């Protein structure tokens, strides 16, 4: 492979360039006043550096702001007395999350460069693909596509040889707070974000909808770590909410889905949430045992399900 030729081809703008709204704004507000005037805004290397800086700042904010609001307005602080809650856990969660941002920003910003330079199917004019009807359809297909992909990525991350080096860090937080939402190994975090980036390379997606969905999925990730189990009863069988994800942190080999219970039901990993059956983790504070085998997370089969303990 001639990598020089590859870089040359990527550095050439496609005729229909999809300039990123945030990059445009950042150029006008900041970068045009910082970079040398001789460095053109559409230069690939300048875009790569700018997007890397934007992803670092934006990634930190999009994690920290929802987590802080959720922690003070929603999270039940009584859970900090739970026997599985670690000493200084909130600080540890934040250190873990913030330390991973610069690493995850590298591949993420590289993908954004491709999007900005027009190599994806992102578009600006809503009428290009059928107007608002297609926007609504795009929302549904994006959610279904990413939910299915993340289910399998997440489940594969529970395979022992992947789990211990990559995903076990996130399961350090058995009783997580909203700050645990992004507290994972950076490779783990990026792998689970890959479906969001792949989608616009496969299917047309409006730029503003893409931006909105990107914000939404980060807020959703915070919400499923806040121990607020309120979901309308008629949606409980379908929505993979905080109750489901709480059991995932406690029992390790169930409820791998992101938004829906669909793939857990198909894949045989669905667990009816304890909170919906009167066994709320809130009520387990201070109890000596909630029936979780100490070595459960180390007893995982190659398909992501738990091995039965042999006598």
PDB file of C-alpha atoms in Angstrom:
ATOM      1  CA  UNK A   1       0.000   0.000   0.000  1.00  0.00           C
ATOM      2  CA  UNK A   2       1.349   3.411  -0.995  1.00  0.00           C
ATOM      3  CA  UNK A   3       0.453   5.389   2.151  1.00  0.00           C
ATOM      4  CA  UNK A   4       1.736   8.582   0.583  1.00  0.00           C
ATOM      5  CA  UNK A   5      -0.795   8.191  -2.207  1.00  0.00           C
ATOM      6  CA  UNK A   6      -3.541   7.424   0.301  1.00  0.00           C
ATOM      7  CA  UNK A   7      -2.775  10.601   2.258  1.00  0.00           C
ATOM      8  CA  UNK A   8      -2.645  12.593  -0.974  1.00  0.00           C
ATOM      9  CA  UNK A   9      -6.084  11.330  -2.024  1.00  0.00           C
ATOM     10  CA  UNK A  10      -7.562  12.030   1.402  1.00  0.00           C
ATOM     11  CA  UNK A  11      -6.060  15.513   1.441  1.00  0.00           C
ATOM     12  CA  UNK A  12      -7.927  16.395  -1.760  1.00  0.00           C
ATOM     13  CA  UNK A  13     -11.361  17.768  -1.029  1.00  0.00           C
ATOM     14  CA  UNK A  14     -14.208  15.985  -2.701  1.00  0.00           C
ATOM     15  CA  UNK A  15     -16.407  18.144  -4.895  1.00  0.00           C
ATOM     16  CA  UNK A  16     -19.286  17.895  -2.414  1.00  0.00           C
ATOM     17  CA  UNK A  17     -17.506  18.675   0.814  1.00  0.00           C
ATOM     18  CA  UNK A  18     -19.585  18.486   3.974  1.00  0.00           C
ATOM     19  CA  UNK A  19     -17.962  21.073   6.203  1.00  0.00           C
ATOM     20  CA  UNK A  20     -18.679  20.382   9.859  1.00  0.00           C
ATOM     21  CA  UNK A  21     -20.808  23.055  11.538  1.00  0.00           C
ATOM     22  CA  UNK A  22     -18.807  22.980  14.748  1.00  0.00           C
ATOM     23  CA  UNK A  23     -15.482  23.119  12.907  1.00  0.00           C
ATOM     24  CA  UNK A  24     -16.717  26.129  10.931  1.00  0.00           C
ATOM     25  CA  UNK A  25     -17.743  27.886  14.131  1.00  0.00           C
ATOM     26  CA  UNK A  26     -14.482  27.002  15.891  1.00  0.00           C
ATOM     27  CA  UNK A  27     -12.455  28.330  12.957  1.00  0.00           C
ATOM     28  CA  UNK A  28     -14.279  31.662  13.062  1.00  0.00           C
ATOM     29  CA  UNK A  29     -14.240  31.955  16.849  1.00  0.00           C
ATOM     30  CA  UNK A  30     -10.809  30.571  17.709  1.00  0.00           C
ATOM     31  CA  UNK A  31      -8.575  28.846  15.196  1.00  0.00           C
ATOM     32  CA  UNK A  32      -8.404  31.610  12.570  1.00  0.00           C
ATOM     33  CA  UNK A  33      -6.943  33.822  15.307  1.00  0.00           C
ATOM     34  CA  UNK A  34      -4.469  31.206  16.530  1.00  0.00           C
ATOM     35  CA  UNK A  35      -3.110  29.414  13.469  1.00  0.00           C
ATOM     36  CA  UNK A  36      -0.784  31.144  10.982  1.00  0.00           C
ATOM     37  CA  UNK A  37      -2.708  33.046   8.323  1.00  0.00           C
ATOM     38  CA  UNK A  38      -0.855  31.049   5.680  1.00  0.00           C
ATOM     39  CA  UNK A  39      -2.435  27.796   6.948  1.00  0.00           C
ATOM     40  CA  UNK A  40      -5.712  27.435   4.992  1.00  0.00           C
ATOM     41  CA  UNK A  41      -8.836  26.341   6.855  1.00  0.00           C
ATOM     42  CA  UNK A  42      -9.467  23.478   4.430  1.00  0.00           C
ATOM     43  CA  UNK A  43      -6.013  21.929   4.869  1.00  0.00           C
ATOM     44  CA  UNK A  44      -6.431  18.323   6.041  1.00  0.00           C
ATOM     45  CA  UNK A  45      -3.732  18.531   8.715  1.00  0.00           C
ATOM     46  CA  UNK A  46      -5.195  21.726  10.152  1.00  0.00           C
ATOM     47  CA  UNK A  47      -8.640  20.120  10.197  1.00  0.00           C
ATOM     48  CA  UNK A  48      -7.219  17.037  11.921  1.00  0.00           C
ATOM     49  CA  UNK A  49      -5.567  19.107  14.660  1.00  0.00           C
ATOM     50  CA  UNK A  50      -8.641  21.292  15.101  1.00  0.00           C
ATOM     51  CA  UNK A  51     -10.987  18.333  15.310  1.00  0.00           C
ATOM     52  CA  UNK A  52      -8.712  16.576  17.797  1.00  0.00           C
ATOM     53  CA  UNK A  53      -8.844  19.636  20.063  1.00  0.00           C
ATOM     54  CA  UNK A  54     -12.613  19.964  19.598  1.00  0.00           C
ATOM     55  CA  UNK A  55     -13.196  16.288  20.423  1.00  0.00           C
ATOM     56  CA  UNK A  56     -11.103  16.623  23.590  1.00  0.00           C
ATOM     57  CA  UNK A  57     -12.981  19.660  24.862  1.00  0.00           C
ATOM     58  CA  UNK A  58     -16.384  18.568  23.575  1.00  0.00           C
ATOM     59  CA  UNK A  59     -15.952  15.000  24.810  1.00  0.00           C
ATOM     60  CA  UNK A  60     -15.072  16.187  28.309  1.00  0.00           C
ATOM     61  CA  UNK A  61     -18.013  18.604  28.436  1.00  0.00           C
ATOM     62  CA  UNK A  62     -20.560  16.210  26.964  1.00  0.00           C
ATOM     63  CA  UNK A  63     -19.568  13.734  29.691  1.00  0.00           C
ATOM     64  CA  UNK A  64     -19.138  16.070  32.650  1.00  0.00           C
ATOM     65  CA  UNK A  65     -22.157  18.386  32.328  1.00  0.00           C
ATOM     66  CA  UNK A  66     -24.861  15.649  32.121  1.00  0.00           C
ATOM     67  CA  UNK A  67     -23.055  13.629  34.810  1.00  0.00           C
ATOM     68  CA  UNK A  68     -22.932  16.568  37.228  1.00  0.00           C
ATOM     69  CA  UNK A  69     -26.586  17.464  36.663  1.00  0.00           C
ATOM     70  CA  UNK A  70     -27.642  13.841  37.013  1.00  0.00           C
ATOM     71  CA  UNK A  71     -25.503  13.298  40.107  1.00  0.00           C
ATOM     72  CA  UNK A  72     -26.999  16.249  41.989  1.00  0.00           C
ATOM     73  CA  UNK A  73     -30.565  16.152  40.664  1.00  0.00           C
ATOM     74  CA  UNK A  74     -31.338  12.456  40.121  1.00  0.00           C
ATOM     75  CA  UNK A  75     -28.809  10.057  41.640  1.00  0.00           C
ATOM     76  CA  UNK A  76     -29.739   8.575  45.023  1.00  0.00           C
ATOM     77  CA  UNK A  77     -26.790   9.358  47.273  1.00  0.00           C
ATOM     78  CA  UNK A  78     -27.959   6.710  49.737  1.00  0.00           C
ATOM     79  CA  UNK A  79     -26.317   4.211  47.384  1.00  0.00           C
ATOM     80  CA  UNK A  80     -22.911   5.547  48.365  1.00  0.00           C
ATOM     81  CA  UNK A  81     -23.385   3.502  51.568  1.00  0.00           C
ATOM     82  CA  UNK A  82     -23.782   0.279  49.593  1.00  0.00           C
ATOM     83  CA  UNK A  83     -21.228  -2.394  50.459  1.00  0.00           C
ATOM     84  CA  UNK A  84     -20.083  -2.511  46.808  1.00  0.00           C
ATOM     85  CA  UNK A  85     -19.511   1.255  46.610  1.00  0.00           C
ATOM     86  CA  UNK A  86     -15.769   1.930  46.565  1.00  0.00           C
ATOM     87  CA  UNK A  87     -13.859   4.412  48.673  1.00  0.00           C
ATOM     88  CA  UNK A  88     -13.490   7.699  46.745  1.00  0.00           C
ATOM     89  CA  UNK A  89     -15.428   6.084  43.894  1.00  0.00           C
ATOM     90  CA  UNK A  90     -16.774   9.316  42.380  1.00  0.00           C
ATOM     91  CA  UNK A  91     -13.263  10.762  42.107  1.00  0.00           C
ATOM     92  CA  UNK A  92     -11.949   7.496  40.678  1.00  0.00           C
ATOM     93  CA  UNK A  93     -14.726   7.410  38.076  1.00  0.00           C
ATOM     94  CA  UNK A  94     -13.960  10.967  36.963  1.00  0.00           C
ATOM     95  CA  UNK A  95     -10.198  10.379  36.790  1.00  0.00           C
ATOM     96  CA  UNK A  96     -10.783   7.240  34.720  1.00  0.00           C
ATOM     97  CA  UNK A  97     -13.179   9.016  32.350  1.00  0.00           C
ATOM     98  CA  UNK A  98     -11.116  12.179  31.824  1.00  0.00           C
ATOM     99  CA  UNK A  99      -7.850  10.277  31.361  1.00  0.00           C
ATOM    100  CA  UNK A 100      -9.355   8.292  28.499  1.00  0.00           C
ATOM    101  CA  UNK A 101     -10.648  11.269  26.514  1.00  0.00           C
ATOM    102  CA  UNK A 102      -7.334  12.268  24.790  1.00  0.00           C
ATOM    103  CA  UNK A 103      -6.766   8.666  23.689  1.00  0.00           C
ATOM    104  CA  UNK A 104     -10.295   8.093  22.365  1.00  0.00           C
ATOM    105  CA  UNK A 105     -10.097  11.468  20.630  1.00  0.00           C
ATOM    106  CA  UNK A 106      -7.365  10.194  18.272  1.00  0.00           C
ATOM    107  CA  UNK A 107      -9.399   7.654  16.247  1.00  0.00           C
ATOM    108  CA  UNK A 108     -12.596   9.650  16.747  1.00  0.00           C
ATOM    109  CA  UNK A 109     -11.140  12.836  15.250  1.00  0.00           C
ATOM    110  CA  UNK A 110      -9.631  10.815  12.378  1.00  0.00           C
ATOM    111  CA  UNK A 111     -13.127   9.600  11.467  1.00  0.00           C
ATOM    112  CA  UNK A 112     -14.457  13.153  11.774  1.00  0.00           C
ATOM    113  CA  UNK A 113     -11.791  14.300   9.301  1.00  0.00           C
ATOM    114  CA  UNK A 114     -13.157  11.826   6.752  1.00  0.00           C
ATOM    115  CA  UNK A 115     -16.677  13.099   7.417  1.00  0.00           C
ATOM    116  CA  UNK A 116     -15.671  16.745   7.126  1.00  0.00           C
ATOM    117  CA  UNK A 117     -13.866  16.087   3.869  1.00  0.00           C
ATOM    118  CA  UNK A 118     -16.940  14.534   2.306  1.00  0.00           C
ATOM    119  CA  UNK A 119     -16.210  10.802   2.446  1.00  0.00           C
ATOM    120  CA  UNK A 120     -19.385   9.972   4.376  1.00  0.00           C
ATOM    121  CA  UNK A 121     -23.056  10.181   3.409  1.00  0.00           C
ATOM    122  CA  UNK A 122     -23.755  13.145   5.677  1.00  0.00           C
ATOM    123  CA  UNK A 123     -25.777  15.890   4.026  1.00  0.00           C
ATOM    124  CA  UNK A 124     -26.982  19.425   4.803  1.00  0.00           C
ATOM    125  CA  UNK A 125     -30.211  19.958   2.853  1.00  0.00           C
ATOM    126  CA  UNK A 126     -33.157  18.166   4.472  1.00  0.00           C
ATOM    127  CA  UNK A 127     -34.945  17.999   1.127  1.00  0.00           C
ATOM    128  CA  UNK A 128     -32.108  16.022  -0.446  1.00  0.00           C
ATOM    129  CA  UNK A 129     -33.486  12.725   0.843  1.00  0.00           C
ATOM    130  CA  UNK A 130     -37.241  13.184   1.197  1.00  0.00           C
ATOM    131  CA  UNK A 131     -37.479  15.896   3.835  1.00  0.00           C
ATOM    132  CA  UNK A 132     -38.643  15.342   7.394  1.00  0.00           C
ATOM    133  CA  UNK A 133     -40.103  11.908   6.732  1.00  0.00           C
ATOM    134  CA  UNK A 134     -36.626  10.643   5.913  1.00  0.00           C
ATOM    135  CA  UNK A 135     -35.216  12.429   8.971  1.00  0.00           C
ATOM    136  CA  UNK A 136     -37.651  10.498  11.178  1.00  0.00           C
ATOM    137  CA  UNK A 137     -36.752   7.259   9.403  1.00  0.00           C
ATOM    138  CA  UNK A 138     -33.057   8.055   9.835  1.00  0.00           C
ATOM    139  CA  UNK A 139     -33.555   8.456  13.574  1.00  0.00           C
ATOM    140  CA  UNK A 140     -35.224   5.041  13.831  1.00  0.00           C
ATOM    141  CA  UNK A 141     -32.694   3.231  11.651  1.00  0.00           C
ATOM    142  CA  UNK A 142     -29.774   4.879  13.470  1.00  0.00           C
ATOM    143  CA  UNK A 143     -31.119   3.702  16.828  1.00  0.00           C
ATOM    144  CA  UNK A 144     -31.816   0.164  15.593  1.00  0.00           C
ATOM    145  CA  UNK A 145     -28.475  -0.147  13.787  1.00  0.00           C
ATOM    146  CA  UNK A 146     -26.352   1.148  16.648  1.00  0.00           C
ATOM    147  CA  UNK A 147     -28.300  -0.792  19.281  1.00  0.00           C
ATOM    148  CA  UNK A 148     -27.723  -4.078  17.453  1.00  0.00           C
ATOM    149  CA  UNK A 149     -24.040  -3.382  16.815  1.00  0.00           C
ATOM    150  CA  UNK A 150     -23.338  -2.237  20.361  1.00  0.00           C
ATOM    151  CA  UNK A 151     -25.090  -5.305  21.771  1.00  0.00           C
ATOM    152  CA  UNK A 152     -22.656  -7.639  19.995  1.00  0.00           C
ATOM    153  CA  UNK A 153     -19.594  -5.474  20.657  1.00  0.00           C
ATOM    154  CA  UNK A 154     -20.522  -5.266  24.339  1.00  0.00           C
ATOM    155  CA  UNK A 155     -21.203  -8.994  24.548  1.00  0.00           C
ATOM    156  CA  UNK A 156     -17.914  -9.838  22.824  1.00  0.00           C
ATOM    157  CA  UNK A 157     -16.132  -7.584  25.311  1.00  0.00           C
ATOM    158  CA  UNK A 158     -17.295 -10.043  27.982  1.00  0.00           C
ATOM    159  CA  UNK A 159     -15.353 -12.879  26.359  1.00  0.00           C
ATOM    160  CA  UNK A 160     -12.613 -13.591  28.955  1.00  0.00           C
ATOM    161  CA  UNK A 161      -9.568 -12.735  26.821  1.00  0.00           C
ATOM    162  CA  UNK A 162     -11.159  -9.377  25.898  1.00  0.00           C
ATOM    163  CA  UNK A 163     -12.943  -8.727  29.176  1.00  0.00           C
ATOM    164  CA  UNK A 164      -9.948  -8.680  31.486  1.00  0.00           C
ATOM    165  CA  UNK A 165      -7.698  -6.259  29.531  1.00  0.00           C
ATOM    166  CA  UNK A 166     -10.462  -4.007  28.153  1.00  0.00           C
ATOM    167  CA  UNK A 167     -13.883  -4.144  29.786  1.00  0.00           C
ATOM    168  CA  UNK A 168     -13.235  -5.224  33.368  1.00  0.00           C
ATOM    169  CA  UNK A 169     -12.261  -1.663  34.296  1.00  0.00           C
ATOM    170  CA  UNK A 170     -15.822  -0.465  33.651  1.00  0.00           C
ATOM    171  CA  UNK A 171     -17.174  -3.243  35.861  1.00  0.00           C
ATOM    172  CA  UNK A 172     -15.017  -1.995  38.703  1.00  0.00           C
ATOM    173  CA  UNK A 173     -18.049   0.174  39.440  1.00  0.00           C
ATOM    174  CA  UNK A 174     -20.576  -2.428  40.645  1.00  0.00           C
ATOM    175  CA  UNK A 175     -22.822   0.311  42.006  1.00  0.00           C
ATOM    176  CA  UNK A 176     -22.009   3.088  39.521  1.00  0.00           C
ATOM    177  CA  UNK A 177     -22.780   6.781  39.696  1.00  0.00           C
ATOM    178  CA  UNK A 178     -23.493   8.941  36.612  1.00  0.00           C
ATOM    179  CA  UNK A 179     -19.736   9.668  36.504  1.00  0.00           C
ATOM    180  CA  UNK A 180     -19.142   5.984  35.653  1.00  0.00           C
ATOM    181  CA  UNK A 181     -20.928   6.396  32.318  1.00  0.00           C
ATOM    182  CA  UNK A 182     -17.653   7.123  30.503  1.00  0.00           C
ATOM    183  CA  UNK A 183     -15.281   5.553  33.029  1.00  0.00           C
ATOM    184  CA  UNK A 184     -13.844   2.757  30.917  1.00  0.00           C
ATOM    185  CA  UNK A 185     -10.703   1.699  29.097  1.00  0.00           C
ATOM    186  CA  UNK A 186     -10.280   4.057  26.103  1.00  0.00           C
ATOM    187  CA  UNK A 187     -10.188   1.174  23.619  1.00  0.00           C
ATOM    188  CA  UNK A 188     -13.365  -0.224  25.162  1.00  0.00           C
ATOM    189  CA  UNK A 189     -15.009   3.194  24.908  1.00  0.00           C
ATOM    190  CA  UNK A 190     -14.008   3.709  21.296  1.00  0.00           C
ATOM    191  CA  UNK A 191     -15.081   0.216  20.227  1.00  0.00           C
ATOM    192  CA  UNK A 192     -18.562   0.801  21.616  1.00  0.00           C
ATOM    193  CA  UNK A 193     -18.744   4.151  19.800  1.00  0.00           C
ATOM    194  CA  UNK A 194     -17.727   2.710  16.418  1.00  0.00           C
ATOM    195  CA  UNK A 195     -21.344   2.003  15.284  1.00  0.00           C
ATOM    196  CA  UNK A 196     -22.184   5.702  15.646  1.00  0.00           C
ATOM    197  CA  UNK A 197     -19.350   6.572  13.278  1.00  0.00           C
ATOM    198  CA  UNK A 198     -19.960   3.738  10.827  1.00  0.00           C
ATOM    199  CA  UNK A 199     -23.619   4.586  10.261  1.00  0.00           C
ATOM    200  CA  UNK A 200     -23.104   7.829   8.250  1.00  0.00           C
ATOM    201  CA  UNK A 201     -20.598   6.064   6.003  1.00  0.00           C
ATOM    202  CA  UNK A 202     -23.243   3.481   5.111  1.00  0.00           C
ATOM    203  CA  UNK A 203     -26.493   5.462   5.151  1.00  0.00           C
ATOM    204  CA  UNK A 204     -27.460   9.092   4.432  1.00  0.00           C
ATOM    205  CA  UNK A 205     -27.827  11.157   7.601  1.00  0.00           C
ATOM    206  CA  UNK A 206     -28.481  14.853   8.102  1.00  0.00           C
ATOM    207  CA  UNK A 207     -25.597  16.688   9.762  1.00  0.00           C
ATOM    208  CA  UNK A 208     -27.716  18.349  12.456  1.00  0.00           C
ATOM    209  CA  UNK A 209     -29.504  15.094  13.238  1.00  0.00           C
ATOM    210  CA  UNK A 210     -26.116  13.379  13.540  1.00  0.00           C
ATOM    211  CA  UNK A 211     -24.938  16.038  15.973  1.00  0.00           C
ATOM    212  CA  UNK A 212     -28.162  15.764  17.972  1.00  0.00           C
ATOM    213  CA  UNK A 213     -27.927  11.974  18.108  1.00  0.00           C
ATOM    214  CA  UNK A 214     -24.306  12.175  19.213  1.00  0.00           C
ATOM    215  CA  UNK A 215     -25.345  14.353  22.163  1.00  0.00           C
ATOM    216  CA  UNK A 216     -28.359  12.146  22.900  1.00  0.00           C
ATOM    217  CA  UNK A 217     -26.383   8.897  23.113  1.00  0.00           C
ATOM    218  CA  UNK A 218     -23.956  10.461  25.590  1.00  0.00           C
ATOM    219  CA  UNK A 219     -26.812  11.687  27.792  1.00  0.00           C
ATOM    220  CA  UNK A 220     -28.443   8.253  27.531  1.00  0.00           C
ATOM    221  CA  UNK A 221     -25.187   6.631  28.641  1.00  0.00           C
ATOM    222  CA  UNK A 222     -25.233   8.845  31.733  1.00  0.00           C
ATOM    223  CA  UNK A 223     -28.892   8.119  32.455  1.00  0.00           C
ATOM    224  CA  UNK A 224     -28.478   4.337  32.560  1.00  0.00           C
ATOM    225  CA  UNK A 225     -25.929   4.741  35.366  1.00  0.00           C
ATOM    226  CA  UNK A 226     -28.020   6.955  37.657  1.00  0.00           C
ATOM    227  CA  UNK A 227     -30.170   4.306  39.433  1.00  0.00           C
ATOM    228  CA  UNK A 228     -33.373   6.100  38.515  1.00  0.00           C
ATOM    229  CA  UNK A 229     -35.527   3.236  37.305  1.00  0.00           C
ATOM    230  CA  UNK A 230     -38.580   5.227  36.260  1.00  0.00           C
ATOM    231  CA  UNK A 231     -39.809   4.083  32.846  1.00  0.00           C
ATOM    232  CA  UNK A 232     -43.471   4.040  31.782  1.00  0.00           C
ATOM    233  CA  UNK A 233     -44.774   0.561  32.583  1.00  0.00           C
ATOM    234  CA  UNK A 234     -45.877  -0.134  29.009  1.00  0.00           C
ATOM    235  CA  UNK A 235     -42.313   0.558  27.786  1.00  0.00           C
ATOM    236  CA  UNK A 236     -40.496  -1.482  30.425  1.00  0.00           C
ATOM    237  CA  UNK A 237     -40.451  -4.713  28.368  1.00  0.00           C
ATOM    238  CA  UNK A 238     -38.832  -2.893  25.439  1.00  0.00           C
ATOM    239  CA  UNK A 239     -36.530  -0.166  26.796  1.00  0.00           C
ATOM    240  CA  UNK A 240     -33.137  -1.171  28.140  1.00  0.00           C
ATOM    241  CA  UNK A 241     -33.095   1.445  30.857  1.00  0.00           C
ATOM    242  CA  UNK A 242     -31.199   1.998  34.066  1.00  0.00           C
ATOM    243  CA  UNK A 243     -32.896  -0.942  35.816  1.00  0.00           C
ATOM    244  CA  UNK A 244     -31.547  -3.311  33.156  1.00  0.00           C
ATOM    245  CA  UNK A 245     -28.070  -1.792  33.148  1.00  0.00           C
ATOM    246  CA  UNK A 246     -27.883  -1.817  36.940  1.00  0.00           C
ATOM    247  CA  UNK A 247     -28.355  -5.581  36.853  1.00  0.00           C
ATOM    248  CA  UNK A 248     -25.686  -5.767  34.144  1.00  0.00           C
ATOM    249  CA  UNK A 249     -23.177  -4.132  36.491  1.00  0.00           C
ATOM    250  CA  UNK A 250     -24.182  -6.432  39.342  1.00  0.00           C
ATOM    251  CA  UNK A 251     -24.472  -9.730  37.443  1.00  0.00           C
ATOM    252  CA  UNK A 252     -22.088  -9.118  34.474  1.00  0.00           C
ATOM    253  CA  UNK A 253     -23.536 -11.533  31.900  1.00  0.00           C
ATOM    254  CA  UNK A 254     -26.948 -10.084  31.114  1.00  0.00           C
ATOM    255  CA  UNK A 255     -28.598  -7.033  29.543  1.00  0.00           C
ATOM    256  CA  UNK A 256     -25.850  -6.029  27.112  1.00  0.00           C
ATOM    257  CA  UNK A 257     -28.141  -3.800  25.008  1.00  0.00           C
ATOM    258  CA  UNK A 258     -27.870  -0.028  24.806  1.00  0.00           C
ATOM    259  CA  UNK A 259     -31.420   1.218  24.207  1.00  0.00           C
ATOM    260  CA  UNK A 260     -33.661  -1.790  23.625  1.00  0.00           C
ATOM    261  CA  UNK A 261     -34.121  -5.253  25.092  1.00  0.00           C
ATOM    262  CA  UNK A 262     -34.556  -6.722  21.591  1.00  0.00           C
ATOM    263  CA  UNK A 263     -31.093  -8.190  21.095  1.00  0.00           C
ATOM    264  CA  UNK A 264     -30.820  -9.471  24.666  1.00  0.00           C
ATOM    265  CA  UNK A 265     -34.040 -11.398  24.095  1.00  0.00           C
ATOM    266  CA  UNK A 266     -32.784 -12.721  20.745  1.00  0.00           C
ATOM    267  CA  UNK A 267     -29.349 -13.564  22.162  1.00  0.00           C
ATOM    268  CA  UNK A 268     -30.633 -15.225  25.330  1.00  0.00           C
ATOM    269  CA  UNK A 269     -28.954 -12.727  27.660  1.00  0.00           C
ATOM    270  CA  UNK A 270     -32.071 -10.890  28.829  1.00  0.00           C
ATOM    271  CA  UNK A 271     -32.594 -10.648  32.580  1.00  0.00           C
ATOM    272  CA  UNK A 272     -35.800  -9.210  33.927  1.00  0.00           C
ATOM    273  CA  UNK A 273     -34.599  -6.270  36.045  1.00  0.00           C
ATOM    274  CA  UNK A 274     -34.480  -6.919  39.767  1.00  0.00           C
ATOM    275  CA  UNK A 275     -35.882  -3.438  40.376  1.00  0.00           C
ATOM    276  CA  UNK A 276     -39.053  -4.317  38.470  1.00  0.00           C
ATOM    277  CA  UNK A 277     -39.527  -7.426  40.621  1.00  0.00           C
ATOM    278  CA  UNK A 278     -39.366  -5.800  44.021  1.00  0.00           C
ATOM    279  CA  UNK A 279     -35.635  -6.443  44.589  1.00  0.00           C
ATOM    280  CA  UNK A 280     -34.448  -2.861  44.232  1.00  0.00           C
ATOM    281  CA  UNK A 281     -30.717  -2.305  44.714  1.00  0.00           C
ATOM    282  CA  UNK A 282     -31.677   0.816  46.682  1.00  0.00           C
ATOM    283  CA  UNK A 283     -33.149  -1.474  49.330  1.00  0.00           C
ATOM    284  CA  UNK A 284     -29.993  -3.591  49.535  1.00  0.00           C
ATOM    285  CA  UNK A 285     -27.902  -0.848  51.178  1.00  0.00           C
ATOM    286  CA  UNK A 286     -26.238  -2.219  54.265  1.00  0.00           C
ATOM    287  CA  UNK A 287     -27.306  -5.809  53.723  1.00  0.00           C
ATOM    288  CA  UNK A 288     -24.556  -8.377  54.048  1.00  0.00           C
ATOM    289  CA  UNK A 289     -25.284 -10.285  50.868  1.00  0.00           C
ATOM    290  CA  UNK A 290     -27.398  -9.751  47.767  1.00  0.00           C
ATOM    291  CA  UNK A 291     -26.714 -13.149  46.291  1.00  0.00           C
ATOM    292  CA  UNK A 292     -23.960 -12.240  43.821  1.00  0.00           C
ATOM    293  CA  UNK A 293     -21.146 -14.822  43.583  1.00  0.00           C
ATOM    294  CA  UNK A 294     -17.818 -13.091  44.216  1.00  0.00           C
ATOM    295  CA  UNK A 295     -16.194 -14.690  41.183  1.00  0.00           C
ATOM    296  CA  UNK A 296     -19.110 -14.352  38.750  1.00  0.00           C
ATOM    297  CA  UNK A 297     -17.312 -11.862  36.505  1.00  0.00           C
ATOM    298  CA  UNK A 298     -14.439 -14.346  36.103  1.00  0.00           C
ATOM    299  CA  UNK A 299     -16.765 -17.219  35.181  1.00  0.00           C
ATOM    300  CA  UNK A 300     -17.761 -16.181  31.686  1.00  0.00           C
ATOM    301  CA  UNK A 301     -17.981 -18.470  28.678  1.00  0.00           C
ATOM    302  CA  UNK A 302     -16.881 -17.627  25.145  1.00  0.00           C
ATOM    303  CA  UNK A 303     -20.437 -16.551  24.254  1.00  0.00           C
ATOM    304  CA  UNK A 304     -20.633 -14.015  27.089  1.00  0.00           C
ATOM    305  CA  UNK A 305     -22.893 -16.100  29.347  1.00  0.00           C
ATOM    306  CA  UNK A 306     -21.973 -17.158  32.872  1.00  0.00           C
ATOM    307  CA  UNK A 307     -20.597 -20.600  33.571  1.00  0.00           C
ATOM    308  CA  UNK A 308     -22.346 -22.623  36.188  1.00  0.00           C
ATOM    309  CA  UNK A 309     -20.134 -23.122  39.189  1.00  0.00           C
ATOM    310  CA  UNK A 310     -19.089 -26.733  39.575  1.00  0.00           C
ATOM    311  CA  UNK A 311     -18.763 -28.354  42.951  1.00  0.00           C
TER     312      UNK A 311
END
